Amino acid sequence: MAEGITHLIINSPYKEPAKFWRYKRETKQFTLEQGRRPAGYVMATPGSRSFDDPGIFVEIELVNRIRPRVKAWREAGYPGVTGTTKHLLGHWNDKQQRDESHQFFFCTLEAIETLIWLCESAESERTGIEIPGDGGAFARLCCKLATGGGKTTVMAMLIAWHILNKAAYPQDARFTKNVFVIAPGLTVKSRLQVLDPLRAENYYDEFNIVPDTLREMLRQGRVLIHNWHVLNWETDTQIKKRRSVDKRGAKSDEAYVREVLGPLANATNILVINDEAHHAWRVNPESKKAKIDRQLIEEATKWVGGLDRIDRARKILCCYDFSATPFAPSGKQSTEEALFPWVVSDFGLNDAIESGLVKTPRIVVRDDALPDARTYKSKLYHIYMDPDVRDDLNRPAQESESLPDLVTNAYYLLGKDWLETKTRWEKEKSKIPPVMITVANRTETAARIKNAFDKGKILIEELSDASKTLHIDSKVLSEAESRDEEEENIPVEENNGEDGAAKLTKKQQAELLRKMVDTVGRVGQPGEQIQNVISVGMLSEGWDAKTVTHIMGLRAFSSQLLCEQVIGRGLRRTSYETGEDDLFQPEYVNVFGVPFSFLPHEGDERPRPPTPPKTRIEALKDREAEFAISWPNIIRIDRAYKRKLVLDLETIEPLRLNAADTTQLAELAPVVSGQPDFSKISEIDLQRLAERFRMQKIVFEAARDIYDRISPSWQGGKEDLLAQLIRLVESFIASGKIDIDPPLFYQDDLKRRLMLTLNMSKIVQHVFSKIVQDSSEALVPVFNQNKPIRSTSEMLPWYSGRPCEPTRKSHINFVVLDSTWESSDAFHLERNEQVQSWVKNDHLGFDIIYIFKGVVHKYWPDFLIRLQSGGHLVLEVKGENDAQAKAKYAALEEWVQAVNQHGGFGTWKSTISISTTDIGEQIGKAVGATNSSTSSSTSSPS
């Protein structure tokens, strides 16, 4: 299997996928696997900052159980189906019945086959297949089908299958002639009119879905297509809030159904088809806690609630859901979605890309500017997350205000590429231009972008033509989409203003905008010459302009679902011709600002692998003599103590304890069905236990913990050691050197004892450190017996995908950068004349042991430096000043003292760089101290 993605399209669109790209975490490479990709979807890895992390794959177990059974059923000739169904399936699979441009994709056929299998196969074939419901009274089945997979075609097949079977077998309760199709908006509703077999232009004729001998029978069915808004209904509570005099109560289910269904008002056992069904979900009680948009909840409630009313009055035979992204809010948090559990068929975006059904998205992987300091990704990868950009775009700025430099720069880059595409299309005699779309975070941002193009602030003249720029007012478009009927002819009212120009009403303006959006890239339509679309949000559902070649994302993208929905707006192909290998030729959409790395993506074709190459980090043999650095391999540091321990209370730093940092009371609740039962709260209050914390006991426990640390190196009697420690701890606690906030805890003896007990490790560490400082006669390093000395020569080669810079004065070929600060320090170390050799402490095994809050930790200083003067310097950058950092640096200083007292490893110093500009000064101080130390001391033998 070859590693790396050379091309994403590897499967014929007309055959079951036989290969797929698999990402292997251990190698961080894509490999070509034989067989079919398991059904599933990808969720972002929590907390991941890795550039090429594709997230976590979540298997759709139900689909993966159904797939092989449908395949076996297909290969067996569809046993158990009716004669009509057999006729339809044979017709759909007969390539001679249709020309090349109207062949059915494999995913289209598999989707309808799955729905038929669930209905008509033998019951024994479906053993173990349990399809969860949504909590309502009627059954739901969902086909998850990616953009470009033929969703509307599957709906037409589904309708034909039901109507023709019911016409042939009137007593068969599995089928119906009455179909209710629900769309998410007026644009989609208009396009779904092709599902009405009574219309002159329909899919049954265009795609030869129904054999000639059965077409007249199809006319017996009734297909009603409505916008979901027609399902809207008022509750009694809403009616009571009316300001009008009409206070009639809510309509009965019977009255409601007659109004909604119209020509189907008397029908029963209705077949329902939900298009873009991810809008139709029952509200999870937890959703209210997740702060989900009220509008989304309202829409979902009305949509599904309306179906409930229809079911109660007329019965719904089955509800078929179609969506590329059938997810609903999980209720856990506002950015988390849960897959519909009734998904029975899946052909996801990865499958669609690998079969060439859609364009291939290409995203920014790197540029020549400084990357994002937090993630090391190109700032163009998720533009909005740049702090300066985010702050600027979130303010209610005037449209005349300039865009942030990064945004303007991004438009220059994307615009230049768009211009090259436009030039190429013109040479190919295309009548329509390529389209760049922008998805902005708010209306003010969209207005500023429109103004920047109109005023020529972005110096790409071709994109400054206002007549070819479509600025979408989301509110106006939403109002137009919510209507159930479109206006064929938009009347114009005369304007009596000074300019004498025609004026449109708000309703007419909204309809004109909707038609412009709906016809982008269509020859002879209002949107034919549109080339620059600027919107807030996601554009309208079902927007399927095939001419989109560039996408700019200028908003937060908090989930993979959102990324997929936005990029899905630009994935429609322009050509469906296959080559000699039966594969589609690739088409591309270039994306800035949408963090879409959870799916594989191709890089630049001239030529670049899909992901940044890994850099081999190794010690160079030819640099060993000049630049290798060695250091003592110390596993611990013992001390030679004075026989009488000292604790100088005059110089000891006060120990500050904050009650707010200490848990003293906790509430608990029993877990019922995986959730806490808040009606059964109990509490644990440690103050009730504080009476048992006698001061003598507190002193003894602290002394004992310190004893455990000192006793291994103690040369005198153990009883004497413990007695001394008890006395010293007691004197410290009584010294007034413990500051407790708030003071109440210091004044109240009970609460004070509680605080001392709960902060025992802090007391022990504080006293122990001071005793070590005041009472040690010598520090004795204990070396690793198997390897007492370590060196850069021992580092094994390893690979990194993080930013790297080549070195000149280091034994290691590259320095791997974890921060921009380190990048600056590496630059200065290479240029500093007092530095003979240096190395970043990465994969070297140089660590310092320290204790914080009673726990043993390891600490890895940032750089090891060999000075021209012959000494060594341990350099830490970006020094912090919290308690744990102080413990680290104290341990490092102690390590240096121990090595210098040993005397066998030359002179060592440590320093902390607190600024990107002070490294030269810090090295200068170390050189001076090293020279002074060398001239005034005599080294001991190793």
PDB file of N, CA and C in Angstrom, residues 720-777:
ATOM      1  N   ASP A 720      16.544  11.504  67.460  1.00  0.00           N
ATOM      2  CA  ASP A 720      16.975  12.902  67.595  1.00  0.00           C
ATOM      3  C   ASP A 720      16.495  13.724  66.409  1.00  0.00           C
ATOM      4  N   LEU A 721      16.540  13.135  65.216  1.00  0.00           N
ATOM      5  CA  LEU A 721      16.083  13.829  64.020  1.00  0.00           C
ATOM      6  C   LEU A 721      14.605  14.188  64.149  1.00  0.00           C
ATOM      7  N   LEU A 722      13.777  13.214  64.541  1.00  0.00           N
ATOM      8  CA  LEU A 722      12.349  13.463  64.655  1.00  0.00           C
ATOM      9  C   LEU A 722      12.052  14.522  65.719  1.00  0.00           C
ATOM     10  N   ALA A 723      12.756  14.460  66.819  1.00  0.00           N
ATOM     11  CA  ALA A 723      12.543  15.441  67.888  1.00  0.00           C
ATOM     12  C   ALA A 723      12.887  16.846  67.418  1.00  0.00           C
ATOM     13  N   GLN A 724      14.000  16.968  66.700  1.00  0.00           N
ATOM     14  CA  GLN A 724      14.369  18.281  66.179  1.00  0.00           C
ATOM     15  C   GLN A 724      13.305  18.819  65.208  1.00  0.00           C
ATOM     16  N   LEU A 725      12.810  17.920  64.353  1.00  0.00           N
ATOM     17  CA  LEU A 725      11.831  18.350  63.349  1.00  0.00           C
ATOM     18  C   LEU A 725      10.514  18.786  63.992  1.00  0.00           C
ATOM     19  N   ILE A 726      10.089  18.059  65.038  1.00  0.00           N
ATOM     20  CA  ILE A 726       8.863  18.444  65.740  1.00  0.00           C
ATOM     21  C   ILE A 726       9.014  19.839  66.319  1.00  0.00           C
ATOM     22  N   ARG A 727      10.190  20.090  66.927  1.00  0.00           N
ATOM     23  CA  ARG A 727      10.435  21.402  67.524  1.00  0.00           C
ATOM     24  C   ARG A 727      10.430  22.501  66.460  1.00  0.00           C
ATOM     25  N   LEU A 728      11.061  22.235  65.299  1.00  0.00           N
ATOM     26  CA  LEU A 728      11.147  23.244  64.250  1.00  0.00           C
ATOM     27  C   LEU A 728       9.784  23.523  63.617  1.00  0.00           C
ATOM     28  N   VAL A 729       9.021  22.481  63.374  1.00  0.00           N
ATOM     29  CA  VAL A 729       7.690  22.660  62.794  1.00  0.00           C
ATOM     30  C   VAL A 729       6.799  23.428  63.759  1.00  0.00           C
ATOM     31  N   GLU A 730       6.884  23.060  65.034  1.00  0.00           N
ATOM     32  CA  GLU A 730       6.068  23.725  66.043  1.00  0.00           C
ATOM     33  C   GLU A 730       6.399  25.205  66.110  1.00  0.00           C
ATOM     34  N   SER A 731       7.688  25.515  66.038  1.00  0.00           N
ATOM     35  CA  SER A 731       8.105  26.924  66.100  1.00  0.00           C
ATOM     36  C   SER A 731       7.626  27.692  64.870  1.00  0.00           C
ATOM     37  N   PHE A 732       7.622  27.031  63.698  1.00  0.00           N
ATOM     38  CA  PHE A 732       7.167  27.702  62.474  1.00  0.00           C
ATOM     39  C   PHE A 732       5.665  28.008  62.560  1.00  0.00           C
ATOM     40  N   ILE A 733       4.859  27.031  62.990  1.00  0.00           N
ATOM     41  CA  ILE A 733       3.412  27.234  63.054  1.00  0.00           C
ATOM     42  C   ILE A 733       3.061  28.333  64.052  1.00  0.00           C
ATOM     43  N   ALA A 734       3.862  28.420  65.113  1.00  0.00           N
ATOM     44  CA  ALA A 734       3.590  29.440  66.135  1.00  0.00           C
ATOM     45  C   ALA A 734       4.224  30.788  65.811  1.00  0.00           C
ATOM     46  N   SER A 735       4.965  30.853  64.703  1.00  0.00           N
ATOM     47  CA  SER A 735       5.747  32.062  64.423  1.00  0.00           C
ATOM     48  C   SER A 735       4.929  33.201  63.829  1.00  0.00           C
ATOM     49  N   GLY A 736       3.710  32.914  63.382  1.00  0.00           N
ATOM     50  CA  GLY A 736       2.932  33.941  62.699  1.00  0.00           C
ATOM     51  C   GLY A 736       3.325  34.106  61.246  1.00  0.00           C
ATOM     52  N   LYS A 737       4.104  33.161  60.697  1.00  0.00           N
ATOM     53  CA  LYS A 737       4.558  33.232  59.303  1.00  0.00           C
ATOM     54  C   LYS A 737       3.591  32.538  58.344  1.00  0.00           C
ATOM     55  N   ILE A 738       2.435  32.124  58.858  1.00  0.00           N
ATOM     56  CA  ILE A 738       1.411  31.542  57.991  1.00  0.00           C
ATOM     57  C   ILE A 738       0.279  32.549  57.873  1.00  0.00           C
ATOM     58  N   ASP A 739       0.090  33.066  56.670  1.00  0.00           N
ATOM     59  CA  ASP A 739      -0.978  34.023  56.408  1.00  0.00           C
ATOM     60  C   ASP A 739      -2.160  33.292  55.790  1.00  0.00           C
ATOM     61  N   ILE A 740      -3.308  33.389  56.444  1.00  0.00           N
ATOM     62  CA  ILE A 740      -4.510  32.719  55.950  1.00  0.00           C
ATOM     63  C   ILE A 740      -5.521  33.771  55.529  1.00  0.00           C
ATOM     64  N   ASP A 741      -6.060  33.599  54.320  1.00  0.00           N
ATOM     65  CA  ASP A 741      -7.051  34.531  53.788  1.00  0.00           C
ATOM     66  C   ASP A 741      -8.356  33.771  53.549  1.00  0.00           C
ATOM     67  N   PRO A 742      -9.474  34.226  54.133  1.00  0.00           N
ATOM     68  CA  PRO A 742      -9.652  35.450  54.921  1.00  0.00           C
ATOM     69  C   PRO A 742      -9.140  35.291  56.345  1.00  0.00           C
ATOM     70  N   PRO A 743      -8.885  36.385  57.026  1.00  0.00           N
ATOM     71  CA  PRO A 743      -8.303  36.339  58.370  1.00  0.00           C
ATOM     72  C   PRO A 743      -9.135  35.559  59.364  1.00  0.00           C
ATOM     73  N   LEU A 744     -10.435  35.390  59.092  1.00  0.00           N
ATOM     74  CA  LEU A 744     -11.307  34.643  59.990  1.00  0.00           C
ATOM     75  C   LEU A 744     -10.741  33.264  60.290  1.00  0.00           C
ATOM     76  N   PHE A 745     -10.116  32.665  59.266  1.00  0.00           N
ATOM     77  CA  PHE A 745      -9.591  31.322  59.452  1.00  0.00           C
ATOM     78  C   PHE A 745      -8.365  31.311  60.373  1.00  0.00           C
ATOM     79  N   TYR A 746      -7.689  32.456  60.471  1.00  0.00           N
ATOM     80  CA  TYR A 746      -6.540  32.526  61.368  1.00  0.00           C
ATOM     81  C   TYR A 746      -6.998  32.786  62.800  1.00  0.00           C
ATOM     82  N   GLN A 747      -8.066  33.565  62.944  1.00  0.00           N
ATOM     83  CA  GLN A 747      -8.545  33.938  64.269  1.00  0.00           C
ATOM     84  C   GLN A 747      -9.356  32.819  64.920  1.00  0.00           C
ATOM     85  N   ASP A 748     -10.117  32.100  64.128  1.00  0.00           N
ATOM     86  CA  ASP A 748     -10.929  30.998  64.636  1.00  0.00           C
ATOM     87  C   ASP A 748     -10.050  29.749  64.702  1.00  0.00           C
ATOM     88  N   ASP A 749      -9.817  29.257  65.927  1.00  0.00           N
ATOM     89  CA  ASP A 749      -8.891  28.138  66.110  1.00  0.00           C
ATOM     90  C   ASP A 749      -9.322  26.905  65.342  1.00  0.00           C
ATOM     91  N   LEU A 750     -10.636  26.626  65.329  1.00  0.00           N
ATOM     92  CA  LEU A 750     -11.146  25.437  64.647  1.00  0.00           C
ATOM     93  C   LEU A 750     -10.884  25.521  63.148  1.00  0.00           C
ATOM     94  N   LYS A 751     -11.206  26.682  62.577  1.00  0.00           N
ATOM     95  CA  LYS A 751     -11.021  26.851  61.137  1.00  0.00           C
ATOM     96  C   LYS A 751      -9.543  26.921  60.774  1.00  0.00           C
ATOM     97  N   ARG A 752      -8.757  27.475  61.649  1.00  0.00           N
ATOM     98  CA  ARG A 752      -7.316  27.539  61.384  1.00  0.00           C
ATOM     99  C   ARG A 752      -6.719  26.150  61.324  1.00  0.00           C
ATOM    100  N   ARG A 753      -7.103  25.319  62.275  1.00  0.00           N
ATOM    101  CA  ARG A 753      -6.604  23.938  62.264  1.00  0.00           C
ATOM    102  C   ARG A 753      -7.065  23.185  61.017  1.00  0.00           C
ATOM    103  N   LEU A 754      -8.282  23.492  60.591  1.00  0.00           N
ATOM    104  CA  LEU A 754      -8.794  22.865  59.365  1.00  0.00           C
ATOM    105  C   LEU A 754      -7.934  23.272  58.172  1.00  0.00           C
ATOM    106  N   MET A 755      -7.625  24.550  58.076  1.00  0.00           N
ATOM    107  CA  MET A 755      -6.817  25.031  56.965  1.00  0.00           C
ATOM    108  C   MET A 755      -5.414  24.437  56.984  1.00  0.00           C
ATOM    109  N   LEU A 756      -4.823  24.354  58.163  1.00  0.00           N
ATOM    110  CA  LEU A 756      -3.476  23.777  58.262  1.00  0.00           C
ATOM    111  C   LEU A 756      -3.489  22.315  57.849  1.00  0.00           C
ATOM    112  N   THR A 757      -4.507  21.614  58.243  1.00  0.00           N
ATOM    113  CA  THR A 757      -4.593  20.189  57.911  1.00  0.00           C
ATOM    114  C   THR A 757      -4.780  19.983  56.408  1.00  0.00           C
ATOM    115  N   LEU A 758      -5.650  20.783  55.828  1.00  0.00           N
ATOM    116  CA  LEU A 758      -5.936  20.620  54.404  1.00  0.00           C
ATOM    117  C   LEU A 758      -4.807  21.132  53.518  1.00  0.00           C
ATOM    118  N   ASN A 759      -3.854  21.843  54.088  1.00  0.00           N
ATOM    119  CA  ASN A 759      -2.718  22.356  53.327  1.00  0.00           C
ATOM    120  C   ASN A 759      -1.401  21.796  53.856  1.00  0.00           C
ATOM    121  N   MET A 760      -1.458  20.589  54.327  1.00  0.00           N
ATOM    122  CA  MET A 760      -0.287  19.966  54.941  1.00  0.00           C
ATOM    123  C   MET A 760       0.893  19.893  53.979  1.00  0.00           C
ATOM    124  N   SER A 761       0.658  19.515  52.758  1.00  0.00           N
ATOM    125  CA  SER A 761       1.776  19.359  51.823  1.00  0.00           C
ATOM    126  C   SER A 761       2.485  20.688  51.579  1.00  0.00           C
ATOM    127  N   LYS A 762       1.726  21.789  51.591  1.00  0.00           N
ATOM    128  CA  LYS A 762       2.339  23.096  51.408  1.00  0.00           C
ATOM    129  C   LYS A 762       3.224  23.454  52.597  1.00  0.00           C
ATOM    130  N   ILE A 763       2.750  23.137  53.782  1.00  0.00           N
ATOM    131  CA  ILE A 763       3.536  23.410  54.988  1.00  0.00           C
ATOM    132  C   ILE A 763       4.819  22.591  54.975  1.00  0.00           C
ATOM    133  N   VAL A 764       4.684  21.325  54.645  1.00  0.00           N
ATOM    134  CA  VAL A 764       5.849  20.425  54.630  1.00  0.00           C
ATOM    135  C   VAL A 764       6.878  20.906  53.618  1.00  0.00           C
ATOM    136  N   GLN A 765       6.425  21.220  52.407  1.00  0.00           N
ATOM    137  CA  GLN A 765       7.352  21.660  51.369  1.00  0.00           C
ATOM    138  C   GLN A 765       8.042  22.962  51.768  1.00  0.00           C
ATOM    139  N   HIS A 766       7.272  23.856  52.378  1.00  0.00           N
ATOM    140  CA  HIS A 766       7.799  25.165  52.760  1.00  0.00           C
ATOM    141  C   HIS A 766       8.875  25.028  53.834  1.00  0.00           C
ATOM    142  N   VAL A 767       8.588  24.254  54.861  1.00  0.00           N
ATOM    143  CA  VAL A 767       9.538  24.083  55.964  1.00  0.00           C
ATOM    144  C   VAL A 767      10.740  23.266  55.516  1.00  0.00           C
ATOM    145  N   PHE A 768      10.476  22.197  54.765  1.00  0.00           N
ATOM    146  CA  PHE A 768      11.576  21.341  54.307  1.00  0.00           C
ATOM    147  C   PHE A 768      12.569  22.140  53.464  1.00  0.00           C
ATOM    148  N   SER A 769      12.069  22.949  52.540  1.00  0.00           N
ATOM    149  CA  SER A 769      12.960  23.727  51.677  1.00  0.00           C
ATOM    150  C   SER A 769      13.844  24.663  52.484  1.00  0.00           C
ATOM    151  N   LYS A 770      13.278  25.262  53.520  1.00  0.00           N
ATOM    152  CA  LYS A 770      14.067  26.189  54.331  1.00  0.00           C
ATOM    153  C   LYS A 770      15.087  25.450  55.182  1.00  0.00           C
ATOM    154  N   ILE A 771      14.711  24.288  55.720  1.00  0.00           N
ATOM    155  CA  ILE A 771      15.660  23.493  56.494  1.00  0.00           C
ATOM    156  C   ILE A 771      16.832  23.068  55.632  1.00  0.00           C
ATOM    157  N   VAL A 772      16.532  22.639  54.394  1.00  0.00           N
ATOM    158  CA  VAL A 772      17.595  22.236  53.469  1.00  0.00           C
ATOM    159  C   VAL A 772      18.539  23.412  53.221  1.00  0.00           C
ATOM    160  N   GLN A 773      17.963  24.578  53.036  1.00  0.00           N
ATOM    161  CA  GLN A 773      18.769  25.769  52.762  1.00  0.00           C
ATOM    162  C   GLN A 773      19.650  26.134  53.945  1.00  0.00           C
ATOM    163  N   ASP A 774      19.098  26.031  55.165  1.00  0.00           N
ATOM    164  CA  ASP A 774      19.820  26.494  56.358  1.00  0.00           C
ATOM    165  C   ASP A 774      20.693  25.421  56.992  1.00  0.00           C
ATOM    166  N   SER A 775      20.446  24.149  56.715  1.00  0.00           N
ATOM    167  CA  SER A 775      21.092  23.083  57.491  1.00  0.00           C
ATOM    168  C   SER A 775      21.994  22.164  56.689  1.00  0.00           C
ATOM    169  N   SER A 776      22.044  22.303  55.371  1.00  0.00           N
ATOM    170  CA  SER A 776      22.865  21.404  54.562  1.00  0.00           C
ATOM    171  C   SER A 776      24.319  21.838  54.611  1.00  0.00           C
ATOM    172  N   GLU A 777      25.179  20.852  54.838  1.00  0.00           N
ATOM    173  CA  GLU A 777      26.613  21.122  54.783  1.00  0.00           C
ATOM    174  C   GLU A 777      27.155  20.856  53.386  1.00  0.00           C
TER     175      GLU A 777
END
